[in-house]
Coordinates of C-alpha atoms in Angstrom, one line a residue:
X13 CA -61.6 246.4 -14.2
X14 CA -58.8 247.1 -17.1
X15 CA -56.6 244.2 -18.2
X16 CA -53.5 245.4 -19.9
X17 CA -51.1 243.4 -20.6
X18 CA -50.4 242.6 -17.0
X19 CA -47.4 240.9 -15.8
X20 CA -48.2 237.7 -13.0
X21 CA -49.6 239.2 -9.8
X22 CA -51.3 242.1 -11.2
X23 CA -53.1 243.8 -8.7
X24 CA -57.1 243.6 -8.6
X25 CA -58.9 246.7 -7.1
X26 CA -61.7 245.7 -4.8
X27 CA -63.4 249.4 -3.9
X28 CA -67.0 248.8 -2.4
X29 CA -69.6 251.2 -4.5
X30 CA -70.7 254.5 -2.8
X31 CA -73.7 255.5 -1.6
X32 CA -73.7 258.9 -3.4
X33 CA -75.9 259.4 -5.7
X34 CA -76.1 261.7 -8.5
X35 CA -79.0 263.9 -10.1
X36 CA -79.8 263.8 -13.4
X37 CA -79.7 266.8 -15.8
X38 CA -83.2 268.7 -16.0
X39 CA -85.0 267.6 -19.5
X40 CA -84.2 264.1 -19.6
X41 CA -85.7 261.4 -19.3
X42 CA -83.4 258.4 -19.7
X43 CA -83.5 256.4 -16.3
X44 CA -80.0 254.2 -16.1
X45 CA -77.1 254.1 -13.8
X46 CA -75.6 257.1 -11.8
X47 CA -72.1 258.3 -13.5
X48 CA -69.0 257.7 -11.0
X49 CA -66.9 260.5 -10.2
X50 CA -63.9 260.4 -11.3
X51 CA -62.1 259.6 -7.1
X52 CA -64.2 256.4 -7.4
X53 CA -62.5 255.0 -10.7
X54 CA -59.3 255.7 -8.9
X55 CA -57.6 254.4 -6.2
X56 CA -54.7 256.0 -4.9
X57 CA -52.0 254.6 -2.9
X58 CA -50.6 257.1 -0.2
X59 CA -46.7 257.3 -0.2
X60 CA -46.5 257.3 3.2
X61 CA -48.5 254.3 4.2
X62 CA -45.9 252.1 2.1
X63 CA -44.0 249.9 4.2
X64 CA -41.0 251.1 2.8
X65 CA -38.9 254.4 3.1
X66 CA -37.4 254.4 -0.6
X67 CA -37.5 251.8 -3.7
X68 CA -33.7 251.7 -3.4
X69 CA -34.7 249.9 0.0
X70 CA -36.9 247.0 -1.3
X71 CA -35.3 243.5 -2.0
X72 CA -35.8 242.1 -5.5
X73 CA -38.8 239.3 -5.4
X74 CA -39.1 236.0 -7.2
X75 CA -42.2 237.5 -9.0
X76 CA -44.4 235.1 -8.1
X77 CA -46.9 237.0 -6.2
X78 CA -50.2 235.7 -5.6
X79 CA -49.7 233.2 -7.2
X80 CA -49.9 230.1 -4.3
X81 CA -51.8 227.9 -6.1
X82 CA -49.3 228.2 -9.3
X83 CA -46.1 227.6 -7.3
X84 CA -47.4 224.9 -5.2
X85 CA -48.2 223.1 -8.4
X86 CA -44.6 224.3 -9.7
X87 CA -42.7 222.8 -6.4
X88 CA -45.1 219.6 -7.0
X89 CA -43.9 218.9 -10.5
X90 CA -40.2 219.2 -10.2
X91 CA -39.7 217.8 -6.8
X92 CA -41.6 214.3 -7.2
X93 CA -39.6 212.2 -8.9
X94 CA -41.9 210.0 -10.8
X95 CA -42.8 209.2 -14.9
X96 CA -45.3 211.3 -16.2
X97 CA -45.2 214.2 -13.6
X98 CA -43.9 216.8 -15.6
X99 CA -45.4 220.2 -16.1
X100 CA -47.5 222.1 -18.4
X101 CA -47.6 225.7 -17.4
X102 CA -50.2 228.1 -19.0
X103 CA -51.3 231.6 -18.7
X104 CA -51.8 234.5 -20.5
X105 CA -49.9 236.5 -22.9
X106 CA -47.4 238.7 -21.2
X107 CA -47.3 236.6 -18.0
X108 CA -43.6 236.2 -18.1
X109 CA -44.1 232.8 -16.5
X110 CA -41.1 231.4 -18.7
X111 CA -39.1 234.0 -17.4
X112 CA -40.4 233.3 -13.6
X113 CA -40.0 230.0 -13.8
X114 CA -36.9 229.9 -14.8
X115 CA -35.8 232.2 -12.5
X116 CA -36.9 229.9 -10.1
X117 CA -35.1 226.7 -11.1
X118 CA -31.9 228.3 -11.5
X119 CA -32.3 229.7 -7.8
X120 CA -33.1 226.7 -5.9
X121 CA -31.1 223.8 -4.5
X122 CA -32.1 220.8 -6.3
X123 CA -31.6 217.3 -4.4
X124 CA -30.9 215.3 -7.5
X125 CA -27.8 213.4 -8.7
X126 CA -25.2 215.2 -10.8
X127 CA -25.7 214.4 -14.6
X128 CA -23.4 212.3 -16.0
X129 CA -21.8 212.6 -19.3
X130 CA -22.1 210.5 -22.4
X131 CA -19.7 209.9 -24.9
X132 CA -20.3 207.1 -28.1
X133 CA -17.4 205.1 -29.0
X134 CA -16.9 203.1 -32.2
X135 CA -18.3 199.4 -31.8
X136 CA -15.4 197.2 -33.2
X137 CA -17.7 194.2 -33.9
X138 CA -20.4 195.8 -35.6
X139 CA -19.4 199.7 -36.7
X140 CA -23.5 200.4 -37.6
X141 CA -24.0 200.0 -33.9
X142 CA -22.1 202.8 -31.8
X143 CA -21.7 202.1 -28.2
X144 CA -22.7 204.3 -25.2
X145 CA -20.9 205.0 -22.5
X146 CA -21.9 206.7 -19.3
X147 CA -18.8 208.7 -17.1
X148 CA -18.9 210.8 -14.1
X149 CA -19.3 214.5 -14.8
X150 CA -16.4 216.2 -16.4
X151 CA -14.8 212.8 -17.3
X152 CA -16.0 212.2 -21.3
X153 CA -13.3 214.9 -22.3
X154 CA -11.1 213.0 -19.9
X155 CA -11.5 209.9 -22.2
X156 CA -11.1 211.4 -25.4
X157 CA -7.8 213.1 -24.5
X158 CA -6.8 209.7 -23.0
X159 CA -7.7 208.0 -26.6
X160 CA -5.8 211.0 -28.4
X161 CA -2.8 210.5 -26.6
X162 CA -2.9 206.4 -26.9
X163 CA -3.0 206.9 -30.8
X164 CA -0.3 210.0 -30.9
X165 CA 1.9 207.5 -29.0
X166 CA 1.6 204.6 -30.8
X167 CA 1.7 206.3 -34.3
X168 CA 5.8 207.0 -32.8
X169 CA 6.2 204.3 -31.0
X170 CA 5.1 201.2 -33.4
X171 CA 7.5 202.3 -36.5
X172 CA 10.3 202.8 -34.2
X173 CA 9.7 198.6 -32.7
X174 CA 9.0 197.6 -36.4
X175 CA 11.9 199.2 -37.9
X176 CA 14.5 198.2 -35.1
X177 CA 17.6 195.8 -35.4
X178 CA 15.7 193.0 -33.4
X179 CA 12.6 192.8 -35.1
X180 CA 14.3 192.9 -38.7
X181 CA 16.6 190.0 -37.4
X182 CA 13.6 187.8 -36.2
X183 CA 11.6 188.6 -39.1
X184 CA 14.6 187.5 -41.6
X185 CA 14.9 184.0 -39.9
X186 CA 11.4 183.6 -40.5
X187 CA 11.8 184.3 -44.2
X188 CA 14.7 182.2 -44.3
X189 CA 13.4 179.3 -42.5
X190 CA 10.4 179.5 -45.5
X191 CA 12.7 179.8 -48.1
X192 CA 14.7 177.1 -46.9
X193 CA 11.7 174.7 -46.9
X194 CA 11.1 175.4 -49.9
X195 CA 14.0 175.1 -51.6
X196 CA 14.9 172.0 -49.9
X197 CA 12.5 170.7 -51.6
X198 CA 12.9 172.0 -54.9
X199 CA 16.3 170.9 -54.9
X200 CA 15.4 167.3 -53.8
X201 CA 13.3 167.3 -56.5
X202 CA 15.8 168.7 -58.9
X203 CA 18.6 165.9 -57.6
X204 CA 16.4 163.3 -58.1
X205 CA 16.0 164.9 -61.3
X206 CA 19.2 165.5 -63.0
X207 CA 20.3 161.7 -61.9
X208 CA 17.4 160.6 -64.3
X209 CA 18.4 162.7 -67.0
X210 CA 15.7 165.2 -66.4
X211 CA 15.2 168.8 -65.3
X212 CA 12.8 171.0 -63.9
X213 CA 11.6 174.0 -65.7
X214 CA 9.3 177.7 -64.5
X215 CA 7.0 178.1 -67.1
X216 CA 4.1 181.2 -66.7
X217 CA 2.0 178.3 -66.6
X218 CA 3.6 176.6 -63.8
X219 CA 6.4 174.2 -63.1
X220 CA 7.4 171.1 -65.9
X221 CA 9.4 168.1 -66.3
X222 CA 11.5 167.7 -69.6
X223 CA 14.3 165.7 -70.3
X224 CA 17.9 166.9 -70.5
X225 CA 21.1 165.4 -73.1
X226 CA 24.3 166.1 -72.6
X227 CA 23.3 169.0 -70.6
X228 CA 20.6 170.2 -72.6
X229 CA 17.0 170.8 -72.8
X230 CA 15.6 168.3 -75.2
X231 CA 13.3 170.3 -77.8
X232 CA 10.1 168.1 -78.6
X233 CA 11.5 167.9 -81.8
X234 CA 14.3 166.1 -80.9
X235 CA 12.0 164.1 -78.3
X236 CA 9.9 162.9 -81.4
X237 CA 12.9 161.2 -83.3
X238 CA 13.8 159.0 -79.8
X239 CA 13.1 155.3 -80.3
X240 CA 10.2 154.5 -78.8
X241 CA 11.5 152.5 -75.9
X242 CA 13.5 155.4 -75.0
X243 CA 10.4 157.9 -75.1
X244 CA 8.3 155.8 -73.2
X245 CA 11.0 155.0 -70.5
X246 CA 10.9 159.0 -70.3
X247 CA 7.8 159.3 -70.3
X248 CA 7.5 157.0 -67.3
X249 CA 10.1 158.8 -65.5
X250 CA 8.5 162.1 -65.9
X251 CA 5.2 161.1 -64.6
X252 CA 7.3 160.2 -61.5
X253 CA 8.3 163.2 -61.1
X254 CA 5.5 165.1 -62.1
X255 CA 3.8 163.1 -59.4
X256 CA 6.6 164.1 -56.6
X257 CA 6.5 168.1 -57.9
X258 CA 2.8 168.2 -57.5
X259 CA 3.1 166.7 -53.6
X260 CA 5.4 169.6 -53.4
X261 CA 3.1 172.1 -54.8
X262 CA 0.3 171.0 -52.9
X263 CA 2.8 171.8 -49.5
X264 CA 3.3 175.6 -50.5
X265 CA -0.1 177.3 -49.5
X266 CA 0.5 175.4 -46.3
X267 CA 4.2 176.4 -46.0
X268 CA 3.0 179.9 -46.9
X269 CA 0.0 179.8 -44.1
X270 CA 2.9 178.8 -41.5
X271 CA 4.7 181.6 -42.6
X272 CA 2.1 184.3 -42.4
X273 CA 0.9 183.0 -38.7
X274 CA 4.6 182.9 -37.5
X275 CA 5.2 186.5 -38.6
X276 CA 2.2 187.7 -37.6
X277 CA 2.5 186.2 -34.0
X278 CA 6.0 188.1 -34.2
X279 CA 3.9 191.0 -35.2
X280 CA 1.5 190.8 -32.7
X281 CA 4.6 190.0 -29.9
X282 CA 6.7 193.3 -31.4
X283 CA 3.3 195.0 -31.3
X284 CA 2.0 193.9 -27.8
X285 CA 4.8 195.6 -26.5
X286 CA 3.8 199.4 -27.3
X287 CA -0.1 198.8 -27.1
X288 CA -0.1 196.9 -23.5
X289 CA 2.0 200.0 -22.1
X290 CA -0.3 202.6 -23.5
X291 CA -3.7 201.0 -22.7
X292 CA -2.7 199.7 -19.4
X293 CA -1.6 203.3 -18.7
X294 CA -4.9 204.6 -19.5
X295 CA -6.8 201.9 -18.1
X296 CA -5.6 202.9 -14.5
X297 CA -7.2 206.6 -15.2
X298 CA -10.9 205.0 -15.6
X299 CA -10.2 201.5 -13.4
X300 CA -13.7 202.0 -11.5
X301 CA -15.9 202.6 -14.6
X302 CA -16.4 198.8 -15.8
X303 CA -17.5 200.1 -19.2
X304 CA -14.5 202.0 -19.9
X305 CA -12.4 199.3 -18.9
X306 CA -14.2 197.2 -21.5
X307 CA -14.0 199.4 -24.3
X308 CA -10.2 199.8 -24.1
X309 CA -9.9 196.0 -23.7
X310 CA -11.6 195.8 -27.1
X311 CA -9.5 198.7 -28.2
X312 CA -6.5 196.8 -27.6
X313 CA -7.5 193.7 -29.4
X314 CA -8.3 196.1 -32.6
X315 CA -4.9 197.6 -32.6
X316 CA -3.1 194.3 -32.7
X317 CA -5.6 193.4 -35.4
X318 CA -4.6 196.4 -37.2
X319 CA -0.9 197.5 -36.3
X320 CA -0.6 197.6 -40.3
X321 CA -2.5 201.1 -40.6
X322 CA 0.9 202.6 -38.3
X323 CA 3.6 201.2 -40.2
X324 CA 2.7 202.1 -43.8
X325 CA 4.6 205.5 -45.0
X326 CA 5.1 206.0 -48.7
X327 CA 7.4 209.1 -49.6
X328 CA 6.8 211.9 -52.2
X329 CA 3.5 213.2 -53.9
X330 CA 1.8 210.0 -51.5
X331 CA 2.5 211.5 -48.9
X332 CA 0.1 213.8 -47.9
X333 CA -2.6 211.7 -49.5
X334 CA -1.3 208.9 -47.1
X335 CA -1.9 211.4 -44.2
X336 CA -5.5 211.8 -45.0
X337 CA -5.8 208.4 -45.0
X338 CA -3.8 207.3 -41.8
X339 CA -5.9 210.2 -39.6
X340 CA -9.3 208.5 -41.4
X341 CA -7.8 205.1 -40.0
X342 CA -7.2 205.6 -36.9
X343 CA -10.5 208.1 -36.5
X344 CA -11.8 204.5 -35.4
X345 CA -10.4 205.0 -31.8
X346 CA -11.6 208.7 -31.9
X347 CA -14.5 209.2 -28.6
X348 CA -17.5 211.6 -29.7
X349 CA -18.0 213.2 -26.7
X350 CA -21.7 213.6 -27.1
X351 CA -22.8 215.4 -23.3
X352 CA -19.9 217.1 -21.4
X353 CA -21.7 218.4 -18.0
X354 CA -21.0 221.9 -16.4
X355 CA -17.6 221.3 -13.9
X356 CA -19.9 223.4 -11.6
X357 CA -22.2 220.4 -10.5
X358 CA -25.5 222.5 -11.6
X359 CA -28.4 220.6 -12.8
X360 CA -28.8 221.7 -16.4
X361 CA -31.8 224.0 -17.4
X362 CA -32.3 224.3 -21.3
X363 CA -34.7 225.9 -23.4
X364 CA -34.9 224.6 -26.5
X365 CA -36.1 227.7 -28.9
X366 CA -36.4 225.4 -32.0
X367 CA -37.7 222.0 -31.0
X368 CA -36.6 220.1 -34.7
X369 CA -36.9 216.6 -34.3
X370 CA -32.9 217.1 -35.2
X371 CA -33.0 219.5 -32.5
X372 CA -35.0 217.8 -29.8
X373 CA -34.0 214.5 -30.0
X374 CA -30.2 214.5 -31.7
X375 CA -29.2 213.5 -35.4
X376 CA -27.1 211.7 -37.2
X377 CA -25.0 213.7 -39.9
X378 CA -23.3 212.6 -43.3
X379 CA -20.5 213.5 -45.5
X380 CA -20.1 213.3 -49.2
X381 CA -17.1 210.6 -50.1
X382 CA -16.8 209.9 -53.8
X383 CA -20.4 210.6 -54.2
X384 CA -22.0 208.8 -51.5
X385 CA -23.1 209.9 -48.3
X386 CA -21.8 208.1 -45.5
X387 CA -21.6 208.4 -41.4
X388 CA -20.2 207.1 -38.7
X389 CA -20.0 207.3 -34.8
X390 CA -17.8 210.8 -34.9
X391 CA -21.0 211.9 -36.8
X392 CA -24.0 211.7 -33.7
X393 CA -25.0 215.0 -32.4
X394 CA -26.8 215.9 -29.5
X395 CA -30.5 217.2 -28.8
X396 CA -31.7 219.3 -25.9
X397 CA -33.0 215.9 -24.5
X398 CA -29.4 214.6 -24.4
X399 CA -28.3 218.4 -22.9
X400 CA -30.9 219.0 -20.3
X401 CA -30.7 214.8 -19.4
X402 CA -31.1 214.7 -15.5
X403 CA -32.3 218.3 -15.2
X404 CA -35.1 220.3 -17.1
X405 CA -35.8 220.5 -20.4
X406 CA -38.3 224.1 -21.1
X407 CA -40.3 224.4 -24.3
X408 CA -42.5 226.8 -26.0
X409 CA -46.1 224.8 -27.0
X410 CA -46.9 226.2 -30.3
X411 CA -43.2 226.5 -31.4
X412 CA -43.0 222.6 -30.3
X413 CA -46.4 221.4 -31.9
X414 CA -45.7 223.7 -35.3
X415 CA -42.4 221.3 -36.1
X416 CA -43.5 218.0 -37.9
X417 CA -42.8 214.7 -35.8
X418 CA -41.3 216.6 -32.7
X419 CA -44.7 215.9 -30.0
X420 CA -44.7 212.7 -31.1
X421 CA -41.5 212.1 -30.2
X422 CA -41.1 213.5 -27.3
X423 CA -44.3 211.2 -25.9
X424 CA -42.8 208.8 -26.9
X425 CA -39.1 208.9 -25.8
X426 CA -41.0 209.7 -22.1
X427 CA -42.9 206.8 -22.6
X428 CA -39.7 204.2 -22.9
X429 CA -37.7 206.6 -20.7
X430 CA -35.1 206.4 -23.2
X431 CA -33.6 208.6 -25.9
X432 CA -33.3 207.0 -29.1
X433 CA -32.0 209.0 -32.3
X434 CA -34.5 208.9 -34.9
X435 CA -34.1 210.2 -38.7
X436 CA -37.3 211.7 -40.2
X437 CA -35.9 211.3 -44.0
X438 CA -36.4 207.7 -43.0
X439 CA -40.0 208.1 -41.9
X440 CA -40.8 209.7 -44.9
X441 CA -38.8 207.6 -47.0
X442 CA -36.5 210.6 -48.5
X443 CA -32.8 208.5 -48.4
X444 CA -31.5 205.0 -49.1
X445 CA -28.2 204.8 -47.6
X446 CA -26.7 203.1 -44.7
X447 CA -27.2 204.6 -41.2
X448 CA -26.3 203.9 -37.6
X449 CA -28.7 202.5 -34.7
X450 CA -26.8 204.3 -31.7
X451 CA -27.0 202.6 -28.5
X452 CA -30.2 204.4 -26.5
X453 CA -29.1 206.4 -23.3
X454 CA -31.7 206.3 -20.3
X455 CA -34.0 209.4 -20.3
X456 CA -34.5 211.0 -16.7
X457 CA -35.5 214.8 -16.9
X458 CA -38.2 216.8 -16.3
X459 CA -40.2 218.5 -19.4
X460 CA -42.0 222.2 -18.3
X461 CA -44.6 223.2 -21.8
X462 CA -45.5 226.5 -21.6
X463 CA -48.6 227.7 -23.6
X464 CA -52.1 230.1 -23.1
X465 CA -54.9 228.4 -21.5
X466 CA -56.5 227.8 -25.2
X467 CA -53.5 226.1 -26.6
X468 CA -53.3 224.0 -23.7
X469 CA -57.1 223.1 -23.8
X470 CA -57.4 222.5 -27.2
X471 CA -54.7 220.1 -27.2
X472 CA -56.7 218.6 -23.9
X473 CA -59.1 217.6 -25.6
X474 CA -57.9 216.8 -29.4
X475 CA -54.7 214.2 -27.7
X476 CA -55.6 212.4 -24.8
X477 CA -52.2 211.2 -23.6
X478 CA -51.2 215.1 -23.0
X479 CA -52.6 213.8 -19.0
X480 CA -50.5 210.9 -19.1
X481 CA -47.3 212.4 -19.9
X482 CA -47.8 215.9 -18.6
X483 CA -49.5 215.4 -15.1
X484 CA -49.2 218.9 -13.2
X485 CA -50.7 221.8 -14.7
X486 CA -49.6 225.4 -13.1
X487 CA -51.9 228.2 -14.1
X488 CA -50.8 231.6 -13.3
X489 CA -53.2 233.6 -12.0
X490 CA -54.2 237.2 -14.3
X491 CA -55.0 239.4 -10.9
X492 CA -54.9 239.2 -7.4
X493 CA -56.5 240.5 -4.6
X494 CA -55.5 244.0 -3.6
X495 CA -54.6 244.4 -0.1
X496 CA -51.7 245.8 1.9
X497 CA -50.0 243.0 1.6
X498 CA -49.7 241.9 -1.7
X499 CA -49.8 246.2 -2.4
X500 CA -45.6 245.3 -0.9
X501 CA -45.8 242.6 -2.6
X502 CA -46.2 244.4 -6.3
X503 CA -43.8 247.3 -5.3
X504 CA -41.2 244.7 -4.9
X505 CA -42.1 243.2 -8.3
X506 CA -41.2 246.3 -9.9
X507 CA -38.5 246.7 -8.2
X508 CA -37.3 244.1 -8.9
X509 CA -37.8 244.4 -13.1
X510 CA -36.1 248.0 -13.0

């Protein structure tokens, strides 16, 4: 029997021996086996015996013929739902079984939930920590335009209620009222002053007392030649009201407090306004998705903590400086849709040709600012785990087991059922600066390994936990029986390649 490069299901010729023997030539005298005529080594197929008039008549096939054992151990893996059972599926070179098996997922009807999507949002309380949120398939876009528009809005709408008649009155009675206060008190002061022939003078230093003569300041000079009765009576006075200015003093950073906190509750009133509209608005679009509705509650409280980064517009060569900075401000609302599911409902089938740990697993990227490398939410990137989340996940053995960290990984993310992002600079110790810990997503997927028998051996008996993670093993067969049957069988095989 020849072995060529033979897809799954090659046929295997079972011809029983004849009973024809042949003679020797005359002269020699070398006893061994008879030759085989050339019919024996040959086993022809009769046209007409074929159980079908013309190829153009014979339905494509699945190519999975003879091999049972193989595709029971196939519907096995994907259909029980359970940790560990996912597949490793080996075989020889030339096989096609990746091909096949594909094939084969994306032509069945799967009785599994629709994927979600996932999105990360920007926590407000602590930004190193990005939050996850999980939406119904085809909503995560949804959410993002929903944020977009909240932000567009408001960048119109908060000038305009800042700049209006009402809000420019109510803010000037609040200055007034402070200003008032104050200079109440200064004039008191001053009053009490002037009737005890003394003045109050704005130094850089400060405020001072200092006498006053026929309504002038008294130079020290002129303070010196006094009679000392006089001086000291001056003196006395001064320290009076010295001692009154400094109680006033000591009431401005309180004055000044009550100011702030009354114009930043008109702030926050004027503000409330615009925000409560726009976030109630899109708070209706996601009202049965409790996490949602949390995350714009806490966006709401961060725009009225930061209404300031709308209002600000300074003209000329500023300007377009001031735009990079406004978009970089408000990027803190932006949503990073991170999984964005098919609209069709399928499951999700990747193959993943470059298992990276970057690739398998996501990353977390960085930009250059003023010569540091920083990142934020905007900045996490999906792996193939994230992408083929709540369907199948196919890799190639060797190309997974040639990239450094990636195996380990993987055993490990299927071992906590959850996909956290993990930077290998940091595991080698190849970059100091600040990165994020992403909220982990919940891992449920099946993971089919293809690989030759050797490959899958080796690694069998070199790492143990390959039978804990990795409970089904399909081995396509190299031959099968031929018969009839499975004689149909191959015809439709080809027919189904051409």
């Amino acid at each position: 029997m020849i072995h060529e490069q033979q897809p799954a299901g090659a046929l295997r010729t079972t011809q029983p021996a004849s009973d024809q023997t042949t003679t020797l030539p005359s002269g020699s005298s070398t006893a061994g086996p008879a030759p085989l005529p050339a019919p024996q080594l040959y086993r022809c197929r009769a046209a007409a015996a074929l159980i079908f008039p013309t190829p153009a008549d014979l339905q494509p096939l699945d190519g999975l013929v003879g091999q049972q054992r193989a595709l029971g151990a196939l519907q096995l893996g994907t259909r029980l739902n359970r940790p560990g059972f996912n597949l490793f599926v080996t075989g020889s070179a030339g096989s096609r079984m990746q091909n096949i098996v594909e094939r084969l997922l994306k032509n069945s009807r799967w009785d599994r939930p629709r994927p979600d999507d996932w999105v990360y949002v920007n926590n407000f309380e602590d930004s190193r920590k990005p939050i996850a949120i999980r939406l119904p398939a085809g909503r995560a876009t949804e959410l993002r335009s929903a944020m977009e528009e909240v932000v567009d809005d408001l960048r119109i709408a908060l000038p305009a209620l800042f700049e209006s008649e009402d809000y420019q009155a109510r803010r000037a009675a609040i200055d007034q009222k402070f200003q008032s206060k104050q200079s109440d008190a200064f004039s008191s002061l001053g009053d009490k002053a002037a009737a005890a022939s003394m003045t109050i003078v704005r130094t850089p230093m400060g405020f001072m007392i200092a006498p006053v003569r026929d309504g002038k300041l008294v130079p020290p000079d002129e303070f010196n030649t006094w009679p000392e009765p006089e001086q000291k009576a001056a003196q006395d006075t001064i320290a009076a009201l010295q001692n009154d200015l400094e109680q006033i003093v000591r009431h401005i950073p309180g004055w000044e407090k009550e100011h702030r906190d009354e114009v930043q509750t008109l702030d926050r009133q004027t503000s409330l306004v615009a925000i409560d509209q726009n976030i109630n608005e899109a708070k209706k679009k996601f009202s049965t998705i409790s996490r949602v509705v949390a995350y714009l509650e806490s966006v709401r409280t961060d725009l009225i903590e930061n209404t300031a980064i709308f209002l600000a517009k300074p003209q000329g060569e500023l300007g377009a400086i001031f735009g990079a900075a406004l978009g970089k401000a408000t990027d803190r609302y932006h949503v990073n849709v991170l999984v964005n599911q098919d609209s069709s409902g399928s499951i999700p089938i990747v193959q993943e040709l470059h298992p990276t740990l970057g690739n398998l697993i996501g990353s977390i990227e960085y930009v250059s600012q003023h010569g540091f490398l920083v990142t934020d939410f905007r900045l996490i990137k999906a792996g193939a785990l994230h992408r083929a989340n709540g369907g199948f996940l196919l890799l190639d053995a060797r190309h997974l087991l040639s990239e450094p960290f990636s195996w380990q990984a993987l055993k490990r993310l299927l071992r906590q059922q959850e996909i956290r992002i993990e930077d290998a600079t940091r595991f080698m110790g190849l970059t100091s600066s600040v990165s994020l810990e992403p909220d982990p997503i919940p891992l449920d997927l099946k993971v089919i390994i293809f690989g030759d028998r050797l490959l899958y051996y080796l690694l069998s008996t070199y790492d143990p936990e390959i039978g804990e993670f990795f409970k089904v093993l399909a081995d396509f067969e190299d031959d099968i029986e031929r018969t009839p049957t499975s004689e149909a069988a191959h015809a439709q095989l080809i027919a189904s390649l051409l």
